[in-house]
Coordinates of C-alpha atoms and ligand atoms in Angstrom, one line a residue:
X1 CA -7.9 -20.0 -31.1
X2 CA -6.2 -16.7 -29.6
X3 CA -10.1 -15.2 -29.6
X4 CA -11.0 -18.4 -27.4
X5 CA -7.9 -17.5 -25.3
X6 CA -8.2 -14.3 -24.7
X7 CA -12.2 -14.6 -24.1
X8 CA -11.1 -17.1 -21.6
X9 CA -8.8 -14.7 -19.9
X10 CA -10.9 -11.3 -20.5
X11 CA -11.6 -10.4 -16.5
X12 CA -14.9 -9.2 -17.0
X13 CA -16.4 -12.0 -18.7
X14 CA -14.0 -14.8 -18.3
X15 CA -13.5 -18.0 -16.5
X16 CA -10.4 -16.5 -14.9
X17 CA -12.8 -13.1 -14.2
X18 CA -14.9 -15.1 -12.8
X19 CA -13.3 -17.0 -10.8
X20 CA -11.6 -13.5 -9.5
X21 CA -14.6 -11.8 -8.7
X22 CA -15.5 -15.0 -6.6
X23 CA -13.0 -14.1 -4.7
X24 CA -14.8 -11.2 -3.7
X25 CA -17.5 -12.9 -2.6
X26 CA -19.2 -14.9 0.6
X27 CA -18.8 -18.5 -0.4
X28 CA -15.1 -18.5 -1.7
X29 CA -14.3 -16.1 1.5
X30 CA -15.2 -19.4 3.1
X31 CA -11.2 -20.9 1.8
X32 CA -8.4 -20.1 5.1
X33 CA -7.8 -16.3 3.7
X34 CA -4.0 -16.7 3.0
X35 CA -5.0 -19.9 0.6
X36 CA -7.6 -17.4 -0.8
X37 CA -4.6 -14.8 -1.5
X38 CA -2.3 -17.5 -2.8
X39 CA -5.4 -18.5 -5.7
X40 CA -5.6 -14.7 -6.1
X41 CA -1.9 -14.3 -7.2
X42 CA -2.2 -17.7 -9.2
X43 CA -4.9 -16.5 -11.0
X44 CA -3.8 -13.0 -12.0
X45 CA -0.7 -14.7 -13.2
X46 CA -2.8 -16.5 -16.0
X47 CA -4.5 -13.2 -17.2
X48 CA -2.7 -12.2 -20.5
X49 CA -0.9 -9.3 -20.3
X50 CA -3.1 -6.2 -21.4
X51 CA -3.2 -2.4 -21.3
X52 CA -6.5 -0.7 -19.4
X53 CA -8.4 1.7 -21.0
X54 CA -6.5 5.3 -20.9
X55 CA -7.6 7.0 -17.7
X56 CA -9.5 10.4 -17.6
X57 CA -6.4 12.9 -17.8
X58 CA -8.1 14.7 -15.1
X59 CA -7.0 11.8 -12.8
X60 CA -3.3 12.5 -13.8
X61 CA -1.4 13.2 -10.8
X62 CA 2.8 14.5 -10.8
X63 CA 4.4 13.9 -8.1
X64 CA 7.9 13.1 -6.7
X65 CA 8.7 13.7 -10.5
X66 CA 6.6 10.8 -11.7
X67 CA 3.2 11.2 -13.9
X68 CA 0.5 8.3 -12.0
X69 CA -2.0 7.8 -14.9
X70 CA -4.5 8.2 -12.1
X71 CA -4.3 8.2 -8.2
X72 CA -5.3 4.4 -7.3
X73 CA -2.6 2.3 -6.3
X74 CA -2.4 -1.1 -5.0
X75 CA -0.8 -1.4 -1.4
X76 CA 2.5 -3.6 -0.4
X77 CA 1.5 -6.5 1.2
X78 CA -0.5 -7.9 -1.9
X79 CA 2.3 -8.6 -4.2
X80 CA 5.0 -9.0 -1.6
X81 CA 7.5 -10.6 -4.2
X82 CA 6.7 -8.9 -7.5
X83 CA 4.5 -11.9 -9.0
X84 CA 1.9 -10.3 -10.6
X85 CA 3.1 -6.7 -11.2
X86 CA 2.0 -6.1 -14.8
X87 CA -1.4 -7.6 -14.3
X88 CA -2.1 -5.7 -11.5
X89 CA -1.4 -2.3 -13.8
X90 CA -3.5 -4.4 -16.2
X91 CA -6.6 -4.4 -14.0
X92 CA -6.5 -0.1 -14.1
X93 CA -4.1 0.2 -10.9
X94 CA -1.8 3.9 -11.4
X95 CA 0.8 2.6 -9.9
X96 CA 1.9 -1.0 -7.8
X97 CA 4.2 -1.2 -4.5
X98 CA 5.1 -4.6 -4.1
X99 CA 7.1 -5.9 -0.9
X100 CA 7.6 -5.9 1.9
X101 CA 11.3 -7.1 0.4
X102 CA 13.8 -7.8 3.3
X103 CA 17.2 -8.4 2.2
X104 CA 17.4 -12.0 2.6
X105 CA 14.4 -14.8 2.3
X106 CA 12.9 -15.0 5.4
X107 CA 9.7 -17.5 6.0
X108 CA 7.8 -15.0 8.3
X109 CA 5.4 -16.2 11.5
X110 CA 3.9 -19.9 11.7
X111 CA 0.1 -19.7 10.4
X112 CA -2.2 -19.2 10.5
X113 CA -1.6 -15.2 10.3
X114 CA -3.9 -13.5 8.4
X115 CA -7.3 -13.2 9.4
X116 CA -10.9 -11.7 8.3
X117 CA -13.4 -10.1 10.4
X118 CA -16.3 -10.3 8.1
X119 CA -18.9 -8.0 10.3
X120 CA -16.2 -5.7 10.4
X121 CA -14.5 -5.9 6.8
X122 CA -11.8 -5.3 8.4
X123 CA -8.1 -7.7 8.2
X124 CA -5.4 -8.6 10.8
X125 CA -2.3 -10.2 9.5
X126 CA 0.7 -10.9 11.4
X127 CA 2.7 -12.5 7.9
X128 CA 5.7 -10.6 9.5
X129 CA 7.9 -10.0 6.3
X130 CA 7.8 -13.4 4.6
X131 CA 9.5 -12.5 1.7
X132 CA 11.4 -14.2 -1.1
X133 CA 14.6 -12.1 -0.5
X134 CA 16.2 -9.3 -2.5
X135 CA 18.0 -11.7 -5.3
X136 CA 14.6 -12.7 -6.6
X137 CA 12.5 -9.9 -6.0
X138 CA 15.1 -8.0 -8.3
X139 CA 15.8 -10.6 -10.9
X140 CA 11.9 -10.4 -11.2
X141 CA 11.4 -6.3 -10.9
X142 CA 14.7 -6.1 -13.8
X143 CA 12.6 -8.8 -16.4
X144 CA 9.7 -6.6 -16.8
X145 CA 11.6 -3.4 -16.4
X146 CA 10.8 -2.7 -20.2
X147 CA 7.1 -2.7 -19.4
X148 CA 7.0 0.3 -17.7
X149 CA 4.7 1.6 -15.3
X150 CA 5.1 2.6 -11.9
X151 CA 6.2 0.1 -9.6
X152 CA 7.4 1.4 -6.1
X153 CA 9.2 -1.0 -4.1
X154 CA 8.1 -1.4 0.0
X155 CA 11.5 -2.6 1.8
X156 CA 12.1 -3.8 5.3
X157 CA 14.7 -5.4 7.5
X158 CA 15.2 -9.4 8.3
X159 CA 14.1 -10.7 11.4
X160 CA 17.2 -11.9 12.6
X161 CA 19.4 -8.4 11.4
X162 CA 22.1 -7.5 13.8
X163 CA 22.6 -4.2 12.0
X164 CA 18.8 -3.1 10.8
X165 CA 20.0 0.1 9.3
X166 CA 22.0 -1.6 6.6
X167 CA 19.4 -3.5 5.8
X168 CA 17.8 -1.1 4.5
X169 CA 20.8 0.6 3.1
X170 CA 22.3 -2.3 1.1
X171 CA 18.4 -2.8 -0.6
X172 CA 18.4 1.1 -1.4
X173 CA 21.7 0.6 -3.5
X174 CA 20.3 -2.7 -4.9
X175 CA 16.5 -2.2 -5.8
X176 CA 17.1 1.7 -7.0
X177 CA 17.4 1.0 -10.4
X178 CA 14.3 -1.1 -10.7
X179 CA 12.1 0.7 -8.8
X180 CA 10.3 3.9 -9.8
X181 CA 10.3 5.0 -6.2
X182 CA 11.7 3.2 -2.9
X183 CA 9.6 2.8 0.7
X184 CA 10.8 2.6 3.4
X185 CA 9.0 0.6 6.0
X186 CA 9.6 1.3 9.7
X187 CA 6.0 0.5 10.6
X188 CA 5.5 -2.8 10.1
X189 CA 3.8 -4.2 13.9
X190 CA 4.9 -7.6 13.2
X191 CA 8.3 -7.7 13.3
X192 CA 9.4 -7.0 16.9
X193 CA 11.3 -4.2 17.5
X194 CA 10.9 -2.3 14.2
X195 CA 8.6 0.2 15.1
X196 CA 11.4 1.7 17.1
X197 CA 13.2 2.8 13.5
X198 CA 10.0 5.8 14.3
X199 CA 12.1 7.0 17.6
X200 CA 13.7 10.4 16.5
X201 CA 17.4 10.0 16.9
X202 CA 17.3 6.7 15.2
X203 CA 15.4 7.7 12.3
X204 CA 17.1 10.8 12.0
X205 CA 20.3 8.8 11.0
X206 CA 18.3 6.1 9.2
X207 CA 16.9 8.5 7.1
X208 CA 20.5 10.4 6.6
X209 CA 22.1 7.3 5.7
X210 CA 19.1 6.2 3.2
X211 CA 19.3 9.9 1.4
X212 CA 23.4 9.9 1.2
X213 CA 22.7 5.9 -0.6
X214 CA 20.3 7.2 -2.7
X215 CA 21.9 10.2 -4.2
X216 CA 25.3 8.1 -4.5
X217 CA 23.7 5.7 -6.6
X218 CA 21.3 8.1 -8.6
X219 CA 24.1 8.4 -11.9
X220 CA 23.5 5.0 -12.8
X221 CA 20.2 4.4 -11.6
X222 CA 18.6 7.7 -11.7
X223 CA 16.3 9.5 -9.5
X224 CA 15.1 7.0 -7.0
X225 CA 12.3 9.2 -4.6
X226 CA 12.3 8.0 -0.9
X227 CA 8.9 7.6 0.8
X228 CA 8.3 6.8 4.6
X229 CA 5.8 4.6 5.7
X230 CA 4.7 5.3 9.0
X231 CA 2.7 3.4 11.8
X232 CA -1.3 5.3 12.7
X233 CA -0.7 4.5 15.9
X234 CA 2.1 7.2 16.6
X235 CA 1.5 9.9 19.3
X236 CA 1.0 13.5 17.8
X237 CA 4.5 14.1 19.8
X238 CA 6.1 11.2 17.7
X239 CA 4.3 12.5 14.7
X240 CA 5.5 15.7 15.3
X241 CA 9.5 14.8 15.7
X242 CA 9.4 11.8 12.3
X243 CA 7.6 14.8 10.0
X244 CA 10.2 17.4 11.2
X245 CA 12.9 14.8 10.6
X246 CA 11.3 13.7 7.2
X247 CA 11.6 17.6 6.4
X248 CA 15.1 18.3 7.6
X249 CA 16.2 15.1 6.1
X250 CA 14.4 15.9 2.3
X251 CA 12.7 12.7 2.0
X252 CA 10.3 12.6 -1.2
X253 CA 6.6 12.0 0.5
X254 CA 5.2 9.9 3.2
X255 CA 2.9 7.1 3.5
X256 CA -0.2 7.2 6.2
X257 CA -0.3 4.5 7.4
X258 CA 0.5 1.0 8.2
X259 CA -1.8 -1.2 10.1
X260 CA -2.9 -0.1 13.7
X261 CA -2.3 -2.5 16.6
X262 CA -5.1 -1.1 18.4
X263 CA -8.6 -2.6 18.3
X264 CA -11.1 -0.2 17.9
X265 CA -14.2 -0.7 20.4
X266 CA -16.6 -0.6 17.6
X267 CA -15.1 -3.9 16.6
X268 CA -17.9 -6.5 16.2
X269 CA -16.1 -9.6 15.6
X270 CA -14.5 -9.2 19.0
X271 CA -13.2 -13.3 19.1
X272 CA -10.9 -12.5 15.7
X273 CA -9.8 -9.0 17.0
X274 CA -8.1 -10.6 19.6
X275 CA -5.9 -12.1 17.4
X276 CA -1.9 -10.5 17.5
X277 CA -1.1 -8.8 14.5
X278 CA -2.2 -5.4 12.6
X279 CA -5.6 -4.0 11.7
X280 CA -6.7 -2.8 8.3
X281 CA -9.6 -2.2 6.3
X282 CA -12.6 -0.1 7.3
X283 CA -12.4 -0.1 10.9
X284 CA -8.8 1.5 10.4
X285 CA -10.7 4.5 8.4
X286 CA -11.0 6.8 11.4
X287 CA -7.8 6.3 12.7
X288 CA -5.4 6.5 9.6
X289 CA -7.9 9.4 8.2
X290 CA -7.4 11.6 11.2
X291 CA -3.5 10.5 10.9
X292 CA -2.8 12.0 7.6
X293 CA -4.6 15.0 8.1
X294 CA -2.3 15.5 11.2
X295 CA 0.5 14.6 8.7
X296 CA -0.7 17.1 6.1
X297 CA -0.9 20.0 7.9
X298 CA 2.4 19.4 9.8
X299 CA 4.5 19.0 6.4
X300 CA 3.0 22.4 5.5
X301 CA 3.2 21.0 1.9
X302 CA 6.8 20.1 2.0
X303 CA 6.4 16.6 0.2
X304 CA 2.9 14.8 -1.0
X305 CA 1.0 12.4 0.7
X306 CA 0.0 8.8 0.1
X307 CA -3.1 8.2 1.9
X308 CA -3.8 4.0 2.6
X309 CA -5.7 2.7 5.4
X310 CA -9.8 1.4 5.0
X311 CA -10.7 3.3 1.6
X312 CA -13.8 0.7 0.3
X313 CA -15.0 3.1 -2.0
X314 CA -14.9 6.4 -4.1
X315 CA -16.8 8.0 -0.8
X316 CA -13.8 7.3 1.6
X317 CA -11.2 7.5 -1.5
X318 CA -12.1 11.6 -2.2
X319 CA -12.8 11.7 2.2
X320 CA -8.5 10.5 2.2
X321 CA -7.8 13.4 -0.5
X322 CA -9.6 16.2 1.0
X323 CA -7.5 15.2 4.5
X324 CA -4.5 15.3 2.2
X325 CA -3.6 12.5 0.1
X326 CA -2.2 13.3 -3.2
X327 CA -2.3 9.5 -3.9
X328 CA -4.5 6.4 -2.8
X329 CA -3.5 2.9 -1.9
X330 CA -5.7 -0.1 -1.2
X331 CA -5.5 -3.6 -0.2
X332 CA -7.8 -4.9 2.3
X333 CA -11.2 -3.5 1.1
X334 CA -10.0 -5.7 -2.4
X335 CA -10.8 -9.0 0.1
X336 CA -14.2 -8.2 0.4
X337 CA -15.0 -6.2 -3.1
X338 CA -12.9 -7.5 -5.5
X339 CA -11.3 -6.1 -8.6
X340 CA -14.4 -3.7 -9.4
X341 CA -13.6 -1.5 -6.6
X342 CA -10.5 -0.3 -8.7
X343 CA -12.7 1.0 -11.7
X344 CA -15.5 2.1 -9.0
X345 CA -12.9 4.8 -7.0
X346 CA -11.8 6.0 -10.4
X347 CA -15.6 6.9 -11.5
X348 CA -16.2 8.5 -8.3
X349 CA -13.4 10.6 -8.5
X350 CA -14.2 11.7 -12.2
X351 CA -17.9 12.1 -11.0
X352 CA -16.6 14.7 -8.4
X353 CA -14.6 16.9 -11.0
X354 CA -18.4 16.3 -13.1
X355 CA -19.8 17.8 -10.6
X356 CA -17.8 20.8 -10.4
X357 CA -16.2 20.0 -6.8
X358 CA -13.0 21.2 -8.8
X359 CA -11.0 21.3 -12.2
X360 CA -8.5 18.4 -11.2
X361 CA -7.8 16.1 -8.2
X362 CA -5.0 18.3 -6.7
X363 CA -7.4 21.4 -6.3
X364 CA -9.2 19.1 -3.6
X365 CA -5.8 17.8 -1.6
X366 CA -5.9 18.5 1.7
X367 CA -9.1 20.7 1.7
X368 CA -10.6 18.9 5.0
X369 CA -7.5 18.8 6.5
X370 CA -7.0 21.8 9.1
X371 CA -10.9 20.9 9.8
X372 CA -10.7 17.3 10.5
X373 CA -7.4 17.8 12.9
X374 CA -9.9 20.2 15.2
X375 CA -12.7 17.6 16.0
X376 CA -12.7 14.7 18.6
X377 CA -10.1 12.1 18.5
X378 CA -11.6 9.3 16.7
X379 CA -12.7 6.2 18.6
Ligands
FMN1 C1 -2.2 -9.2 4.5 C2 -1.5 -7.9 4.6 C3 -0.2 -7.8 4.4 C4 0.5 -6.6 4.4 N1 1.8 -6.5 4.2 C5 2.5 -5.3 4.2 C6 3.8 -5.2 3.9 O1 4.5 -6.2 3.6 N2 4.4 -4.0 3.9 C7 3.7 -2.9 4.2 O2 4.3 -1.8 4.2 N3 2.4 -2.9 4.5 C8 1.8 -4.1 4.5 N4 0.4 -4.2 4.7 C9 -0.3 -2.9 5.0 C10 -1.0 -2.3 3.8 O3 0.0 -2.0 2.8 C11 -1.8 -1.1 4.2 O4 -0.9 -0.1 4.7 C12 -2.9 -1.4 5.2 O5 -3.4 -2.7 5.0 C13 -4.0 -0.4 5.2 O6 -4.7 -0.4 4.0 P1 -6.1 -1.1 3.8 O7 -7.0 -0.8 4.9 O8 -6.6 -0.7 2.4 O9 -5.7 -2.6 3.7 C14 -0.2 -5.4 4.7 C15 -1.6 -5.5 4.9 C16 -2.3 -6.7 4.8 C17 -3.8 -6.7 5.0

């Protein structure tokens, strides 16, 4: 009987698998795309808990004090509340950041707000933060604390905050202790006003306030690194001012990027792009590429680099570490290629070490970098 459950449940051959990797494809792409992500949550809950096979250790990555089993992680956005946490690490993931959390539940923007532009395989979503609110986010992060793995947590402000900082503040204290590594979200597009967290003067304090919470609360819940996760769509002139504050202020890493509200002329499914909200997936590439290589060479490695924005296969994943990514995330790109993408990246990156490219991941960080930052401004 547990054989027929767990064939049942195996993702590669089961009903569950199956019904996964239909996700992936044309005809279930046909369901509204947030009812799509809802059965995508639904059904990973139902996979039984299981280990992935040990990663090559030349995928091993240290950073910010943490060892990532391999590079690969799975952006916030996808597991905004911490549902499927340990089934996500299950399908080969290095590491999960769930959230957006804000501080209180919040129901986000009326839908429909998420949208696909198939010609494009690109995204928009304007969810705005929904979020089930710190309480249960914790109460859910704390019950598989045993489990291990890496689990960053992805935190924002409420809608309605009088005192924005704070909110941010009052979730450091609370999620430090259940979270292998805390972001901080100022670049969110869809929550009005937020994106001015990036101005220097106010992120300067933000950021001063978020280190002096962190290292208060660091005896009882140990080291909790800081990450910023900042907008593509910054000027180089704001880019400059939020790295040289990141610096001064000691923050652990960044993350390039969010989604961009711009709409890239290349876009084919012009009647969707027109839709409010923020652009990811591959049409977001060029943009968020070129960003973290302008982020790389400006932190002059001063803290590593999480590059996120369009990676669809092991091609753009090793393109995002030679600009200067230590780690990967992904979300988008999972809409329209399903779980087999995660496994695909990994072999491409062990195929470049095959190859001889280098000895380990890290010798290739940032390589492109200096390069990229010298040729035309992508469109
Ligand atoms: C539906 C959706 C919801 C998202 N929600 C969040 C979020 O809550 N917090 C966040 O920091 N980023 C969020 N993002 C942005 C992603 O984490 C990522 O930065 C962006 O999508 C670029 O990566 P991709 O092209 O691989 O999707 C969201 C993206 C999508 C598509």
């Amino acid at each position: 009987m547990a054989d027929r459950v767990r064939g049942l449940c195996h993702p590669e051959h089961s009903l569950i698998g199956f019904f996964l990797d239909r996700l992936t494809r044309p005809l279930f792409r046909s369901l509204d795309p947030e009812d799509a992500h809802g059965l995508a949550i639904k059904a990973l809950k139902l996979l039984p808990r299981r280990h992935p096979p040990a990663d090559d250790s030349r995928l091993m990555v240290r950073v910010f004090g943490l060892n990532f089993p391999n590079p690969l992680g799975i952006a916030p956005g996808f597991d905004k509340h911490a549902e499927v946490v340990d089934a996500l690490l299950g399908q080969g993931f290095g590491f999960v950041e769930i959230g957006t959390v804000t501080p209180l539940p919040q129901p986000g923007n009326p839908r429909p707000r998420l949208f696909r532009l198939e010609p494009d395989q690109g995204v928009i979503n304007r969810l705005g933060f929904n979020s089930q609110g710190g309480d249960v986010v914790l109460a859910r992060l704390a019950a598989r604390a045993a489990a291990g793995g890496i689990v960053g947590v992805n935190i924002g402000a409420n809608k309605e905050s009088s005192d924005r900082a704070s909110d941010y503040v009052g979730l450091i204290e609370r999620v430090a202790p259940v979270a292998s590594y805390v972001t901080v979200n100022i670049s969110s597009p869809n929550t009005p006003g937020l994106r001015d967290l990036q101005q220097a003067a106010t992120l300067d304090s933000l950021l001063a306030r978020i280190v002096e919470t962190r290292d208060r609360v660091s005896p009882r819940a140990g080291p909790t690194p800081v990450l910023l996760k900042i907008a593509p769509d910054l000027s180089l002139a704001e880019l400059d001012d939020v790295v040289g504050i990141a610096r001064s202020r000691r923050v652990d890493g960044m993350i390039v990027g969010n989604t961009t509200i711009g709409r890239p002329p290349t876009l084919r499914d012009r009647k969707t792009a027109s839709e409010a909200g923020g652009l990811s997936g591959r049409p977001l590439y060029p943009l968020a590429t070129r960003m973290l290589a302008e982020t790389y060479v400006r932190a002059e490695g001063a803290f590593p680099l999480v590059g996120v924005g369009g990676i669809d296969s092991g091609a753009t994943a090793l393109g995002k570490i030679r600009a200067g990514a230590d780690l990967l995330q992904i979300y988008s790109a999972l809409v329209y290629r399903g779980l087999p993408l995660i496994a695909e990246i990994k072999s491409a990156l062990t195929a470049a070490l095959d190859r001889g490219e280098a000895d380990k991941l890290s010798e290739l960080v940032g390589v492109d970098a200096a390069a990229m930052t010298a040729e035309p401004w992508p469109v």
